[in-house]
PDB file of C-alpha atoms in Angstrom:
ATOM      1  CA  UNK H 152     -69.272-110.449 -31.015  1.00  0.00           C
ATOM      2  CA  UNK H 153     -69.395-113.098 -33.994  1.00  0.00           C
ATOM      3  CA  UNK H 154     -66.111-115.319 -34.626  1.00  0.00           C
ATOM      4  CA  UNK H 155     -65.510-116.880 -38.011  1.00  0.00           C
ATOM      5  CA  UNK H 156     -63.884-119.459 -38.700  1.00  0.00           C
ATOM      6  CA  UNK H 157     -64.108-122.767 -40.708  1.00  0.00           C
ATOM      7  CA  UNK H 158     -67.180-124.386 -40.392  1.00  0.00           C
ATOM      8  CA  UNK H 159     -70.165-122.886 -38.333  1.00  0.00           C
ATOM      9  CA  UNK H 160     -70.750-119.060 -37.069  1.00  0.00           C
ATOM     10  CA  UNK H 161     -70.154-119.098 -33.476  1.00  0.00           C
ATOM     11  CA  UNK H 162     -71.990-116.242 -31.321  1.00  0.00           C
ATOM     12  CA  UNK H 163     -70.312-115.156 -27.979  1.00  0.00           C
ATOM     13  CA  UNK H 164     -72.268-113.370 -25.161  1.00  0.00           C
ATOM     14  CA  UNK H 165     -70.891-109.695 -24.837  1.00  0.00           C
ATOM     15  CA  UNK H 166     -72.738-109.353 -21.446  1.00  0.00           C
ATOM     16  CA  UNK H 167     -71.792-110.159 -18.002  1.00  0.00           C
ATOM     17  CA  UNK H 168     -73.425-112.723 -14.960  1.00  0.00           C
ATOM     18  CA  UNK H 169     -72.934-111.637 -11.305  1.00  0.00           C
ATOM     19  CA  UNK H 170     -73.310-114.439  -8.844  1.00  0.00           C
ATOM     20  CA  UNK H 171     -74.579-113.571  -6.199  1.00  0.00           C
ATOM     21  CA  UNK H 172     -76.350-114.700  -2.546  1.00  0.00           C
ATOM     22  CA  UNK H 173     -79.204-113.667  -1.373  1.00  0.00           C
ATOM     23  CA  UNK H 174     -78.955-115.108   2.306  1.00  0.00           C
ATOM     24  CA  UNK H 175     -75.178-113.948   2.733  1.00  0.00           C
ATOM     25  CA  UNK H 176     -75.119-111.205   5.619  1.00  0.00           C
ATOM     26  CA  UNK H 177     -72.744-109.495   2.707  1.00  0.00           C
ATOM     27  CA  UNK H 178     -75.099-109.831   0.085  1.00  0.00           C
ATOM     28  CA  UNK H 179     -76.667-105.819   0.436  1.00  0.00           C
ATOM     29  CA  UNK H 180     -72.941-104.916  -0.302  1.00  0.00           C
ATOM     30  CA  UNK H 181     -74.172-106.202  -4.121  1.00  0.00           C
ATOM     31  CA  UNK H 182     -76.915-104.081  -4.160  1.00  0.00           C
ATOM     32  CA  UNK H 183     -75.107-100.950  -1.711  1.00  0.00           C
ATOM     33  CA  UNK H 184     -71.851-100.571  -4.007  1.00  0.00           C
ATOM     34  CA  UNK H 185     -71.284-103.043  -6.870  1.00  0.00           C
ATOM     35  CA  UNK H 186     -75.021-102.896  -8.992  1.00  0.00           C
ATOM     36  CA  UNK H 187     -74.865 -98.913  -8.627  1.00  0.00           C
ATOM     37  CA  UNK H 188     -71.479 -98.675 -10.687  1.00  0.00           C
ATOM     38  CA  UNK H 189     -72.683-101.510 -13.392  1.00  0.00           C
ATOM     39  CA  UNK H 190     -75.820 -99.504 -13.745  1.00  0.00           C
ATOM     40  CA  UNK H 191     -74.125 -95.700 -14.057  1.00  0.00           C
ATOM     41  CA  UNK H 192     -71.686 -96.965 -16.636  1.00  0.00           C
ATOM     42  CA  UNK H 193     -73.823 -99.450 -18.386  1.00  0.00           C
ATOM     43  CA  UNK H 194     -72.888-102.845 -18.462  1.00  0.00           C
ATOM     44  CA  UNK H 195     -75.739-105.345 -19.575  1.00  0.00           C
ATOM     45  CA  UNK H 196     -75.658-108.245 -16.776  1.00  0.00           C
ATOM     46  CA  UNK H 197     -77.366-111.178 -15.537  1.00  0.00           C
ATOM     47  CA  UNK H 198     -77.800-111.743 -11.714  1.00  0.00           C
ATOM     48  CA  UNK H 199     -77.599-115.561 -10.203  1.00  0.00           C
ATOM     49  CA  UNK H 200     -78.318-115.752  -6.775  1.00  0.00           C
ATOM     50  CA  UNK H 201     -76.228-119.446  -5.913  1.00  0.00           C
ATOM     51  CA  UNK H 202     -78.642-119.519  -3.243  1.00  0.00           C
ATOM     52  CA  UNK H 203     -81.607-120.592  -5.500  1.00  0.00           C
ATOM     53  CA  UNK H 204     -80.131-121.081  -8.904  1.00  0.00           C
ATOM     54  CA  UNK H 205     -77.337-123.391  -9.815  1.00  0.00           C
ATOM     55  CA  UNK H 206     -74.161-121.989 -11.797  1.00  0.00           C
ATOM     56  CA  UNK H 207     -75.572-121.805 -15.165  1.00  0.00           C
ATOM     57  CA  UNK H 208     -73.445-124.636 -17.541  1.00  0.00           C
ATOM     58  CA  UNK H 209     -73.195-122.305 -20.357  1.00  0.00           C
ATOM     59  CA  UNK H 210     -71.300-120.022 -18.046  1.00  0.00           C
ATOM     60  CA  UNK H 211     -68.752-119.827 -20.131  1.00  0.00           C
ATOM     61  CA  UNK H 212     -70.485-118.029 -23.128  1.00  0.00           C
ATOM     62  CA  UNK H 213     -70.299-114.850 -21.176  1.00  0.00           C
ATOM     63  CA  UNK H 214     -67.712-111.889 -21.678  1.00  0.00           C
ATOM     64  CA  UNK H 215     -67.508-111.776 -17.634  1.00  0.00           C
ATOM     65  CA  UNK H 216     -68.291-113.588 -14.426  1.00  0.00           C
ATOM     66  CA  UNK H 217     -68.463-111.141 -11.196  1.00  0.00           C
ATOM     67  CA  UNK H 218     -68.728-112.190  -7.749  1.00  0.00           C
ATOM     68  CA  UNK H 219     -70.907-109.762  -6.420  1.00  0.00           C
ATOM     69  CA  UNK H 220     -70.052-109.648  -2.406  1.00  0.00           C
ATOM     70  CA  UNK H 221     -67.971-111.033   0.314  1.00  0.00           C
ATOM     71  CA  UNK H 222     -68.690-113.762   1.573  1.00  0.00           C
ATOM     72  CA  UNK H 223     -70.195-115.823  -0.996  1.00  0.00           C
ATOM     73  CA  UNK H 224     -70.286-119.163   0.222  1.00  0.00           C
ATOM     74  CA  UNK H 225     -68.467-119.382   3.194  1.00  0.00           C
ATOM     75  CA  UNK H 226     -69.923-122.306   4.337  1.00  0.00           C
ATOM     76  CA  UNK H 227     -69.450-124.485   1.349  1.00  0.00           C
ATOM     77  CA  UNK H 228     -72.607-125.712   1.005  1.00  0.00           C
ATOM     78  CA  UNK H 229     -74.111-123.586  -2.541  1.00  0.00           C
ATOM     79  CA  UNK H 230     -70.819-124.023  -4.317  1.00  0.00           C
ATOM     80  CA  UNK H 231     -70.328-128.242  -5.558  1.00  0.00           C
ATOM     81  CA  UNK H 232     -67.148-128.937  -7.091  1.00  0.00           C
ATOM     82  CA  UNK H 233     -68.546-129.181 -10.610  1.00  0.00           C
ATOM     83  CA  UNK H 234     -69.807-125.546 -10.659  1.00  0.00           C
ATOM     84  CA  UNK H 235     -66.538-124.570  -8.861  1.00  0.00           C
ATOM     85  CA  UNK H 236     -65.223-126.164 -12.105  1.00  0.00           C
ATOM     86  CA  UNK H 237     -67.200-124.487 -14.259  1.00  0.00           C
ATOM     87  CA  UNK H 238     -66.323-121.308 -13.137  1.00  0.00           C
ATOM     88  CA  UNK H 239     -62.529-121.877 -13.319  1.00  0.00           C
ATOM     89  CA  UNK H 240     -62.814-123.605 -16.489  1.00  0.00           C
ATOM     90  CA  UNK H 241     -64.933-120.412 -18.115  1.00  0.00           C
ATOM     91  CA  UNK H 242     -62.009-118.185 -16.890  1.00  0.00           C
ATOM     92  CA  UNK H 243     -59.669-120.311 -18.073  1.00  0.00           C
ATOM     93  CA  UNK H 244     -61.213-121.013 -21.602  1.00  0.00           C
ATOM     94  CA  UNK H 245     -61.474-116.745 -22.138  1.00  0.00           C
ATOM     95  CA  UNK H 246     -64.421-115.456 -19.586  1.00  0.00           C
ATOM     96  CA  UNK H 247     -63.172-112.584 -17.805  1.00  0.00           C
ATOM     97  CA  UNK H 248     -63.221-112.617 -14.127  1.00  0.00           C
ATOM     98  CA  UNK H 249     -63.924-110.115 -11.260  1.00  0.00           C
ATOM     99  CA  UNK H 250     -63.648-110.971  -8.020  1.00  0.00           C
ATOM    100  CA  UNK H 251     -65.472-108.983  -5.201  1.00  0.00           C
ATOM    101  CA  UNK H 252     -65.224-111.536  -2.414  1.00  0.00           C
ATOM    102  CA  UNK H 253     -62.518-110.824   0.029  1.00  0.00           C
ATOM    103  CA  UNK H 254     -63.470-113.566   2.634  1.00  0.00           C
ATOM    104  CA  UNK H 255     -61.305-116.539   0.881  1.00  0.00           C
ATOM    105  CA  UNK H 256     -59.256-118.053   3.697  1.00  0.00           C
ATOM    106  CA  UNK H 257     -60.473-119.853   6.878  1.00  0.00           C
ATOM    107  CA  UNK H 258     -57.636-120.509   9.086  1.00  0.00           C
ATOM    108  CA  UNK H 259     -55.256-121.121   6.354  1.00  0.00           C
ATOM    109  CA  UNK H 260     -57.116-122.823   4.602  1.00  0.00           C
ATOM    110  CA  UNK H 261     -58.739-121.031   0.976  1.00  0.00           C
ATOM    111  CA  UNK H 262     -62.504-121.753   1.379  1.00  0.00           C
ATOM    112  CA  UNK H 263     -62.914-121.868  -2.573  1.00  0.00           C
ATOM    113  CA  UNK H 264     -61.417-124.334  -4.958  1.00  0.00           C
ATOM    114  CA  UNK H 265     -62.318-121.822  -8.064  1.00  0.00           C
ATOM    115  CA  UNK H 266     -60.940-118.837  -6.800  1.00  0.00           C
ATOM    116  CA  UNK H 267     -57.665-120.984  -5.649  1.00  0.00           C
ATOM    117  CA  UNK H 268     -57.431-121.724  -9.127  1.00  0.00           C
ATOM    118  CA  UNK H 269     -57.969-118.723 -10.853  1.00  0.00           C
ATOM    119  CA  UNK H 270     -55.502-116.732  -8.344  1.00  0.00           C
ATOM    120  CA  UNK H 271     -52.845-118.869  -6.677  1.00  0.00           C
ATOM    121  CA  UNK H 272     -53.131-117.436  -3.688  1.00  0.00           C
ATOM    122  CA  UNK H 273     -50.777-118.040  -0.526  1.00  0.00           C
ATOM    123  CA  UNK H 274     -52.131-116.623   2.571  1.00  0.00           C
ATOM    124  CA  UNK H 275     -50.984-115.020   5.482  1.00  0.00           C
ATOM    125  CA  UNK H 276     -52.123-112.749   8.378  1.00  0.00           C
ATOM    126  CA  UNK H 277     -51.616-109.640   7.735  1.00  0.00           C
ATOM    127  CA  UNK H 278     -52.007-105.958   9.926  1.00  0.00           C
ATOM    128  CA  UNK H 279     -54.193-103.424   9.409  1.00  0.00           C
ATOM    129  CA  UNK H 280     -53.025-100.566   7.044  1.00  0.00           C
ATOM    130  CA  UNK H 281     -54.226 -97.171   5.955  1.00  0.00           C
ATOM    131  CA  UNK H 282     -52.330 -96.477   3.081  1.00  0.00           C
ATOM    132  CA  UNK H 283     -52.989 -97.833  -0.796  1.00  0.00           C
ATOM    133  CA  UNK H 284     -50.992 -96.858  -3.202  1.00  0.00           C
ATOM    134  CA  UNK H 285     -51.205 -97.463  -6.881  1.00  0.00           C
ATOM    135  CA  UNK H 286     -48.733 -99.424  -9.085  1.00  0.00           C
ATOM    136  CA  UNK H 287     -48.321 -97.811 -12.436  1.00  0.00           C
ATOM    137  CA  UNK H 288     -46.224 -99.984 -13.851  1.00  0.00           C
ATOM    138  CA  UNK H 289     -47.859-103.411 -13.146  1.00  0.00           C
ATOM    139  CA  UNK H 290     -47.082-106.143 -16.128  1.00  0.00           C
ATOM    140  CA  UNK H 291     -50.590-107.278 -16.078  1.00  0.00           C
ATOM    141  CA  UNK H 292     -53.604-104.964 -16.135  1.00  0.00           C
ATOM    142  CA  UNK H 293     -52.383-101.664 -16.097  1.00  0.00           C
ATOM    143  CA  UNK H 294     -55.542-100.512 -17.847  1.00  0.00           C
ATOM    144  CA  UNK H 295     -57.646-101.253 -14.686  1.00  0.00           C
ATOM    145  CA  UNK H 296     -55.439 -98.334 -12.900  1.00  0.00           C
ATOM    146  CA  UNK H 297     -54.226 -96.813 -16.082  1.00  0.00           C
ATOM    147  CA  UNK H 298     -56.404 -93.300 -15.375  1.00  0.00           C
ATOM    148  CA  UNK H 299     -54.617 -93.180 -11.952  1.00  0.00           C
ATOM    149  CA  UNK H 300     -52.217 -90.479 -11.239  1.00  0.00           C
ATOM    150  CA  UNK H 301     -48.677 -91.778 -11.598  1.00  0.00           C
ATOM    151  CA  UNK H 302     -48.045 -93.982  -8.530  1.00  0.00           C
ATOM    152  CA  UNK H 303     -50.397 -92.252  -6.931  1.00  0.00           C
ATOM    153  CA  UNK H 304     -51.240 -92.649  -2.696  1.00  0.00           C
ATOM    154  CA  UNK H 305     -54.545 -92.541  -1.053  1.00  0.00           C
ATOM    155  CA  UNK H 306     -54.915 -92.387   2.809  1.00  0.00           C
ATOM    156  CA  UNK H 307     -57.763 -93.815   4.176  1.00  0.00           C
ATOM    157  CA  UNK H 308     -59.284 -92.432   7.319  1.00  0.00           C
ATOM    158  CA  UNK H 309     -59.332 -95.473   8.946  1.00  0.00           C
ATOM    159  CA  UNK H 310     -56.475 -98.701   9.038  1.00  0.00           C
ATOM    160  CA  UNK H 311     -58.188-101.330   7.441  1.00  0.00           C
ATOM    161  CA  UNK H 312     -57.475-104.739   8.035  1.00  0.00           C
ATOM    162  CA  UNK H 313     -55.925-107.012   5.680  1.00  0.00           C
ATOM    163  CA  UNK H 314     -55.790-110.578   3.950  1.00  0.00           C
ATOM    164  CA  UNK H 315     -52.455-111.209   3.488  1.00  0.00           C
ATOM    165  CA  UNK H 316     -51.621-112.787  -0.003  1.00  0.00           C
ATOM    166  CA  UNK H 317     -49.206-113.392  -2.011  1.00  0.00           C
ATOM    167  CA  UNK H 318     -49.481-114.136  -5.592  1.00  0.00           C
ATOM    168  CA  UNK H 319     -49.634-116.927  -8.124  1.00  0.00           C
ATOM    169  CA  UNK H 320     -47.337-116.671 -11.587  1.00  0.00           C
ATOM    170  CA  UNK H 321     -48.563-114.577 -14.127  1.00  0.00           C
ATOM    171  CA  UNK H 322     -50.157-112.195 -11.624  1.00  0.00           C
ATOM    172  CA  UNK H 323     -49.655-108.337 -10.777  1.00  0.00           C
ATOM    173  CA  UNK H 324     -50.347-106.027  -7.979  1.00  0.00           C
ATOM    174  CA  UNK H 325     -52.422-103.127  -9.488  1.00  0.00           C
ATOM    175  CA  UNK H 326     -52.360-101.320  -5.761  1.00  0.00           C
ATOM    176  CA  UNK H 327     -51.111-102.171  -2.422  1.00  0.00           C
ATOM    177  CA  UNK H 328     -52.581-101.442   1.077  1.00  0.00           C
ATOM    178  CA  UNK H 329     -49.127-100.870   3.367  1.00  0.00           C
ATOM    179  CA  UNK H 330     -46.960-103.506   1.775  1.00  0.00           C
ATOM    180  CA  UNK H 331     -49.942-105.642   1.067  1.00  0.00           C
ATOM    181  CA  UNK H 332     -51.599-106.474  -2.279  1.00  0.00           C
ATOM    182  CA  UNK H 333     -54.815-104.974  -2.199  1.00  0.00           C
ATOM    183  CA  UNK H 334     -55.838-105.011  -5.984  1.00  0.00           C
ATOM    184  CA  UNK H 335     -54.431-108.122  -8.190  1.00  0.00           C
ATOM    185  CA  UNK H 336     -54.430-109.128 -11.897  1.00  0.00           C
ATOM    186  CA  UNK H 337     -53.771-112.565 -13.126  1.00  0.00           C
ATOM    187  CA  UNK H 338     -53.618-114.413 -16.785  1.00  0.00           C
ATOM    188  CA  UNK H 339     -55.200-117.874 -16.241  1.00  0.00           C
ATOM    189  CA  UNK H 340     -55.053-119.405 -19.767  1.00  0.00           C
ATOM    190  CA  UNK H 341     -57.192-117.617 -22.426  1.00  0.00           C
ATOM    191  CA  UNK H 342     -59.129-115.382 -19.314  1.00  0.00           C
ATOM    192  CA  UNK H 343     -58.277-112.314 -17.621  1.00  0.00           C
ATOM    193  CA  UNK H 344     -58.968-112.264 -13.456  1.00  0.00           C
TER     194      UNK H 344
END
């Protein structure tokens, strides 16, 4: 999309970037169940495999940054603190942000700057659950769930076990798993998490 204003045309990427890594034991989960639904529905993307590539600095030009797997960088060692800032200062600035990485806490302690900042996480242990339900009435992202039925309940067929969190200001739960949050939305200044 174009923006005009005084002085020079300024031209936005509508498209997204997916970070990913390649020598995660999560990264087939990318290819298994995340590139399958951004191919069916047809969103143009770029893939960055932090394993090889650095953050791109013009992150920030794109509509949306998605983190493509679990376990992303758990060992801290892909991620330096001036791409970690780059990420949350994209998100911040207007980048969306989707987050598919659910291993963010080691022993209380969140294993990525970015994502602390984008979120606001506090963590807790949490049990195992079976049942989500979803939260129609959520201040924050209600489109994300908006084609749900009404507060509607899935069981799983399986308890699944849980990272207990609870939530920075300006954030919603879209669903819960038991009395868990299981999907979240957050405002972080211009961007949309």
């Amino acid at each position: 999309y174009v923006i005009l204003a005084q002085g020079p045309v300024t031209v936005h990427r509508a498209d997204a970037v997916v970070l990913v890594n390649a020598s995660s034991p999560r990264y087939a989960d990318f290819t298994r169940y995340i590139q399958p639904y951004l191919k069916h529905f047809g969103v143009s993307y770029s893939v960055v495999n932090i394993a090889s590539t650095p953050v791109p600095t013009d992150i920030g030009d794109y509509a949306l940054i998605i983190v493509g797997h679990s376990s992303l960088d758990t060992a801290n060692t892909l991620l330096d603190a001036t791409e970690q800032n780059l990420l949350s200062t994209a998100v911040n600035n207007g980048t969306g942000f989707l987050n598919f990485d659910n291993d963010l806490v080691e022993f209380g302690t969140p294993r990525y700057p970015f994502i602390q900042n984008i979120f606001g996480f506090g963590y807790f242990s949490a049990f195992s659950e079976s049942v989500a339900q979803i939260n129609s009435s959520a201040s924050i992202g209600g489109y994300v769930v908006g084609l749900q039925p009404n507060n509607a309940t899935y069981n799983f067929p399986n308890a699944t076990p849980m990272l207990g969190v609870t939530l920075g200001s300006d954030s919603a739960t879209l669903a819960t798993l038991g009395p868990n949050p299981l999907l979240v939305a957050r405002n972080y200044g211009a961007g949309r998490a």
